[in-house]
Short mmCIF file of N, CA and C in Angstrom, two decimals:
data_model
loop_
_atom_site.label_atom_id
_atom_site.label_comp_id
_atom_site.label_asym_id
_atom_site.label_seq_id
_atom_site.Cartn_x
_atom_site.Cartn_y
_atom_site.Cartn_z
N UNK A 265 0.85 -1.18 0.00
CA UNK A 265 0.00 0.00 0.00
C UNK A 265 0.89 1.24 0.00
N UNK A 266 0.57 2.16 -0.83
CA UNK A 266 1.35 3.40 -0.88
C UNK A 266 0.65 4.48 -0.09
N UNK A 267 1.42 5.45 0.33
CA UNK A 267 0.91 6.55 1.13
C UNK A 267 1.02 7.83 0.31
N UNK A 268 0.07 8.71 0.47
CA UNK A 268 0.11 10.01 -0.18
C UNK A 268 0.25 11.07 0.89
N UNK A 269 1.16 11.99 0.66
CA UNK A 269 1.37 13.09 1.59
C UNK A 269 1.34 14.39 0.80
N UNK A 270 0.85 15.44 1.42
CA UNK A 270 0.78 16.74 0.76
C UNK A 270 1.57 17.77 1.54
N UNK A 271 2.14 18.70 0.80
CA UNK A 271 2.77 19.88 1.38
C UNK A 271 2.03 21.07 0.78
N UNK A 272 1.50 21.92 1.64
CA UNK A 272 0.70 23.06 1.19
C UNK A 272 1.40 24.35 1.57
N UNK A 273 1.52 25.25 0.60
CA UNK A 273 2.07 26.58 0.83
C UNK A 273 0.96 27.60 0.70
N UNK A 274 0.93 28.55 1.64
CA UNK A 274 0.00 29.68 1.56
C UNK A 274 0.84 30.95 1.55
N UNK A 275 0.58 31.80 0.58
CA UNK A 275 1.36 33.03 0.42
C UNK A 275 0.42 34.22 0.48
N UNK A 276 0.62 35.08 1.48
CA UNK A 276 -0.14 36.32 1.56
C UNK A 276 0.61 37.38 0.79
N UNK A 277 -0.11 38.12 -0.04
CA UNK A 277 0.48 39.12 -0.92
C UNK A 277 0.05 40.52 -0.52
N UNK A 278 0.90 41.50 -0.83
CA UNK A 278 0.52 42.89 -0.61
C UNK A 278 -0.22 43.42 -1.84
N UNK A 279 -0.47 44.70 -1.85
CA UNK A 279 -1.23 45.31 -2.96
C UNK A 279 -0.49 45.25 -4.30
N UNK A 280 0.81 44.99 -4.26
CA UNK A 280 1.61 44.87 -5.49
C UNK A 280 1.90 43.40 -5.84
N UNK A 281 1.18 42.50 -5.17
CA UNK A 281 1.34 41.05 -5.37
C UNK A 281 2.72 40.55 -4.98
N UNK A 282 3.34 41.20 -4.01
CA UNK A 282 4.62 40.74 -3.47
C UNK A 282 4.36 39.98 -2.17
N UNK A 283 5.07 38.87 -1.95
CA UNK A 283 4.84 38.07 -0.74
C UNK A 283 5.18 38.85 0.54
N UNK A 284 4.25 38.82 1.48
CA UNK A 284 4.49 39.41 2.79
C UNK A 284 4.53 38.33 3.88
N UNK A 285 3.97 37.18 3.58
CA UNK A 285 4.00 36.07 4.53
C UNK A 285 3.89 34.75 3.78
N UNK A 286 4.72 33.79 4.18
CA UNK A 286 4.69 32.46 3.59
C UNK A 286 4.49 31.46 4.72
N UNK A 287 3.47 30.63 4.59
CA UNK A 287 3.23 29.57 5.57
C UNK A 287 3.20 28.24 4.82
N UNK A 288 3.61 27.19 5.50
CA UNK A 288 3.52 25.87 4.90
C UNK A 288 3.10 24.87 5.96
N UNK A 289 2.48 23.80 5.49
CA UNK A 289 2.05 22.72 6.37
C UNK A 289 2.04 21.42 5.60
N UNK A 290 2.06 20.32 6.33
CA UNK A 290 2.01 19.01 5.70
C UNK A 290 0.71 18.31 6.10
N UNK A 291 0.35 17.32 5.33
CA UNK A 291 -0.90 16.61 5.59
C UNK A 291 -0.79 15.63 6.76
N UNK A 292 0.40 15.46 7.32
CA UNK A 292 0.55 14.52 8.43
C UNK A 292 0.22 15.14 9.79
N UNK A 293 -0.36 16.34 9.78
CA UNK A 293 -0.85 16.93 11.01
C UNK A 293 0.09 17.88 11.72
N UNK A 294 1.21 18.21 11.12
CA UNK A 294 2.10 19.16 11.77
C UNK A 294 1.49 20.55 11.72
N UNK A 295 1.91 21.39 12.65
CA UNK A 295 1.42 22.77 12.68
C UNK A 295 1.91 23.54 11.46
N UNK A 296 1.18 24.62 11.15
CA UNK A 296 1.65 25.52 10.11
C UNK A 296 2.96 26.15 10.57
N UNK A 297 3.88 26.32 9.63
CA UNK A 297 5.15 26.98 9.92
C UNK A 297 5.29 28.18 9.01
N UNK A 298 5.89 29.23 9.56
CA UNK A 298 6.14 30.42 8.75
C UNK A 298 7.54 30.34 8.17
N UNK A 299 7.70 30.95 7.02
CA UNK A 299 8.98 30.99 6.34
C UNK A 299 9.13 32.34 5.67
N UNK A 300 10.36 32.78 5.52
CA UNK A 300 10.61 34.03 4.80
C UNK A 300 10.92 33.78 3.33
N UNK A 301 11.25 32.54 2.98
CA UNK A 301 11.61 32.25 1.60
C UNK A 301 11.36 30.79 1.28
N UNK A 302 11.09 30.53 0.01
CA UNK A 302 10.93 29.16 -0.46
C UNK A 302 11.46 29.08 -1.90
N UNK A 303 12.19 28.03 -2.17
CA UNK A 303 12.64 27.73 -3.54
C UNK A 303 12.19 26.31 -3.84
N UNK A 304 11.43 26.17 -4.89
CA UNK A 304 10.95 24.85 -5.29
C UNK A 304 11.41 24.60 -6.72
N UNK A 305 12.05 23.48 -6.93
CA UNK A 305 12.46 23.08 -8.28
C UNK A 305 11.74 21.77 -8.61
N UNK A 306 11.11 21.73 -9.77
CA UNK A 306 10.37 20.56 -10.23
C UNK A 306 10.94 20.13 -11.58
N UNK A 307 11.09 18.84 -11.76
CA UNK A 307 11.56 18.33 -13.04
C UNK A 307 10.36 17.98 -13.91
N UNK A 308 10.24 18.64 -15.05
CA UNK A 308 9.19 18.38 -16.03
C UNK A 308 9.75 17.38 -17.03
N UNK A 309 9.42 16.12 -16.84
CA UNK A 309 9.97 15.06 -17.70
C UNK A 309 9.50 15.19 -19.14
N UNK A 310 8.29 15.67 -19.34
CA UNK A 310 7.76 15.82 -20.69
C UNK A 310 8.56 16.87 -21.47
N UNK A 311 8.85 17.99 -20.83
CA UNK A 311 9.59 19.08 -21.48
C UNK A 311 11.10 18.96 -21.29
N UNK A 312 11.53 18.00 -20.44
CA UNK A 312 12.95 17.82 -20.15
C UNK A 312 13.57 19.13 -19.64
N UNK A 313 12.90 19.71 -18.65
CA UNK A 313 13.26 21.04 -18.19
C UNK A 313 12.91 21.20 -16.71
N UNK A 314 13.59 22.11 -16.06
CA UNK A 314 13.31 22.43 -14.66
C UNK A 314 12.34 23.60 -14.57
N UNK A 315 11.33 23.43 -13.74
CA UNK A 315 10.39 24.50 -13.43
C UNK A 315 10.72 24.97 -12.02
N UNK A 316 10.68 26.28 -11.80
CA UNK A 316 11.07 26.82 -10.49
C UNK A 316 10.04 27.80 -9.96
N UNK A 317 9.92 27.77 -8.65
CA UNK A 317 9.14 28.78 -7.93
C UNK A 317 10.07 29.33 -6.86
N UNK A 318 10.37 30.61 -6.93
CA UNK A 318 11.23 31.29 -5.96
C UNK A 318 10.45 32.45 -5.37
N UNK A 319 10.22 32.39 -4.07
CA UNK A 319 9.48 33.45 -3.38
C UNK A 319 10.23 33.84 -2.11
N UNK A 320 10.18 35.11 -1.78
CA UNK A 320 10.71 35.58 -0.50
C UNK A 320 9.93 36.79 -0.06
N UNK A 321 9.82 36.93 1.24
CA UNK A 321 9.05 38.04 1.79
C UNK A 321 9.90 39.30 1.80
N UNK A 322 9.23 40.43 1.84
CA UNK A 322 9.94 41.70 1.81
C UNK A 322 10.74 41.96 3.08
N UNK A 323 10.44 41.24 4.16
CA UNK A 323 11.20 41.45 5.38
C UNK A 323 12.40 40.50 5.52
N UNK A 324 12.66 39.68 4.51
CA UNK A 324 13.85 38.84 4.54
C UNK A 324 15.06 39.73 4.27
N UNK A 325 16.04 39.67 5.17
CA UNK A 325 17.21 40.52 5.02
C UNK A 325 18.18 39.96 3.99
N UNK A 326 19.06 40.81 3.52
CA UNK A 326 20.10 40.37 2.58
C UNK A 326 20.98 39.30 3.24
N UNK A 327 21.33 39.49 4.49
CA UNK A 327 22.15 38.48 5.19
C UNK A 327 21.44 37.14 5.29
N UNK A 328 20.13 37.17 5.54
CA UNK A 328 19.36 35.91 5.58
C UNK A 328 19.34 35.26 4.20
N UNK A 329 19.20 36.06 3.15
CA UNK A 329 19.18 35.51 1.79
C UNK A 329 20.53 34.89 1.44
N UNK A 330 21.62 35.53 1.83
CA UNK A 330 22.96 34.97 1.58
C UNK A 330 23.09 33.61 2.26
N UNK A 331 22.67 33.53 3.52
CA UNK A 331 22.74 32.27 4.27
C UNK A 331 21.83 31.21 3.64
N UNK A 332 20.64 31.63 3.23
CA UNK A 332 19.68 30.72 2.59
C UNK A 332 20.28 30.11 1.33
N UNK A 333 20.90 30.93 0.49
CA UNK A 333 21.52 30.42 -0.72
C UNK A 333 22.70 29.51 -0.40
N UNK A 334 23.53 29.91 0.54
CA UNK A 334 24.69 29.10 0.90
C UNK A 334 24.25 27.71 1.38
N UNK A 335 23.29 27.68 2.29
CA UNK A 335 22.83 26.40 2.81
C UNK A 335 22.11 25.58 1.74
N UNK A 336 21.38 26.25 0.85
CA UNK A 336 20.70 25.54 -0.24
C UNK A 336 21.70 24.91 -1.19
N UNK A 337 22.76 25.64 -1.52
CA UNK A 337 23.79 25.09 -2.41
C UNK A 337 24.48 23.88 -1.77
N UNK A 338 24.79 23.97 -0.47
CA UNK A 338 25.40 22.82 0.22
C UNK A 338 24.47 21.62 0.20
N UNK A 339 23.19 21.88 0.43
CA UNK A 339 22.20 20.80 0.41
C UNK A 339 22.09 20.18 -0.97
N UNK A 340 22.12 21.01 -2.01
CA UNK A 340 22.05 20.50 -3.38
C UNK A 340 23.26 19.63 -3.71
N UNK A 341 24.43 20.01 -3.22
CA UNK A 341 25.63 19.21 -3.46
C UNK A 341 25.48 17.83 -2.83
N UNK A 342 24.96 17.79 -1.61
CA UNK A 342 24.77 16.50 -0.93
C UNK A 342 23.71 15.66 -1.61
N UNK A 343 22.62 16.28 -2.03
CA UNK A 343 21.56 15.56 -2.74
C UNK A 343 22.08 15.01 -4.06
N UNK A 344 22.84 15.82 -4.79
CA UNK A 344 23.41 15.38 -6.07
C UNK A 344 24.31 14.16 -5.86
N UNK A 345 25.12 14.21 -4.82
CA UNK A 345 26.04 13.10 -4.50
C UNK A 345 25.24 11.82 -4.21
N UNK A 346 24.21 11.94 -3.39
CA UNK A 346 23.40 10.77 -3.03
C UNK A 346 22.64 10.22 -4.24
N UNK A 347 22.14 11.12 -5.08
CA UNK A 347 21.30 10.69 -6.21
C UNK A 347 22.11 10.11 -7.36
N UNK A 348 23.34 10.59 -7.55
CA UNK A 348 24.11 10.19 -8.74
C UNK A 348 25.37 9.40 -8.44
N UNK A 349 25.87 9.49 -7.21
CA UNK A 349 27.15 8.87 -6.88
C UNK A 349 28.33 9.64 -7.44
N UNK A 350 28.09 10.83 -7.97
CA UNK A 350 29.15 11.68 -8.54
C UNK A 350 29.84 12.44 -7.41
N UNK A 351 30.69 11.74 -6.68
CA UNK A 351 31.34 12.32 -5.50
C UNK A 351 32.27 13.47 -5.83
N UNK A 352 33.04 13.34 -6.90
CA UNK A 352 34.04 14.36 -7.23
C UNK A 352 33.40 15.71 -7.55
N UNK A 353 32.39 15.71 -8.39
CA UNK A 353 31.76 16.98 -8.74
C UNK A 353 30.97 17.54 -7.56
N UNK A 354 30.41 16.67 -6.73
CA UNK A 354 29.73 17.14 -5.52
C UNK A 354 30.71 17.84 -4.59
N UNK A 355 31.90 17.30 -4.47
CA UNK A 355 32.94 17.93 -3.65
C UNK A 355 33.38 19.25 -4.26
N UNK A 356 33.44 19.32 -5.59
CA UNK A 356 33.74 20.59 -6.25
C UNK A 356 32.70 21.65 -5.92
N UNK A 357 31.44 21.25 -5.91
CA UNK A 357 30.37 22.18 -5.57
C UNK A 357 30.49 22.63 -4.11
N UNK A 358 30.84 21.72 -3.23
CA UNK A 358 31.06 22.08 -1.82
C UNK A 358 32.24 23.04 -1.69
N UNK A 359 33.28 22.83 -2.51
CA UNK A 359 34.41 23.77 -2.51
C UNK A 359 33.94 25.16 -2.93
N UNK A 360 33.09 25.21 -3.95
CA UNK A 360 32.54 26.51 -4.36
C UNK A 360 31.75 27.14 -3.20
N UNK A 361 31.03 26.33 -2.47
CA UNK A 361 30.26 26.83 -1.33
C UNK A 361 31.16 27.48 -0.28
N UNK A 362 32.36 26.94 -0.09
CA UNK A 362 33.32 27.56 0.82
C UNK A 362 33.74 28.92 0.29
N UNK A 363 33.96 29.02 -1.03
CA UNK A 363 34.30 30.29 -1.67
C UNK A 363 33.13 31.28 -1.50
N UNK A 364 31.92 30.82 -1.74
CA UNK A 364 30.72 31.65 -1.60
C UNK A 364 30.62 32.16 -0.16
N UNK A 365 30.82 31.27 0.79
CA UNK A 365 30.75 31.62 2.22
C UNK A 365 31.76 32.71 2.56
N UNK A 366 32.96 32.57 2.03
CA UNK A 366 34.01 33.56 2.29
C UNK A 366 33.69 34.89 1.64
N UNK A 367 33.29 34.87 0.36
CA UNK A 367 32.99 36.10 -0.37
C UNK A 367 31.80 36.86 0.23
N UNK A 368 30.84 36.12 0.79
CA UNK A 368 29.64 36.73 1.36
C UNK A 368 29.83 37.09 2.82
N UNK A 369 30.99 36.77 3.38
CA UNK A 369 31.25 37.10 4.78
C UNK A 369 30.41 36.31 5.76
N UNK A 370 30.14 35.06 5.42
CA UNK A 370 29.28 34.23 6.27
C UNK A 370 30.04 33.43 7.33
N UNK A 371 31.36 33.36 7.20
CA UNK A 371 32.13 32.54 8.14
C UNK A 371 32.40 33.26 9.44
#
């Protein structure tokens, strides 16, 4: 038997249709959680292309965005390694993340 789970995002917009609040919840009964940013990448097998949704609230600071990108890139490197077994290129991406961290003053 397979299980179906849902992740729901609710985005409150201002008068210019810019996100002011992002909430998400799962169908397994967890509480709603607030977020300042979300990046979703979907693989469209029919079009052989990536579809993306990138949203952030107006109160997300530049420093938070830098950290968000840094941590997302590190996570993508680990996911790529697990999914493909391409350890060398995943390590190269992690090396870039160290460069990014240094250039952005995150260390």
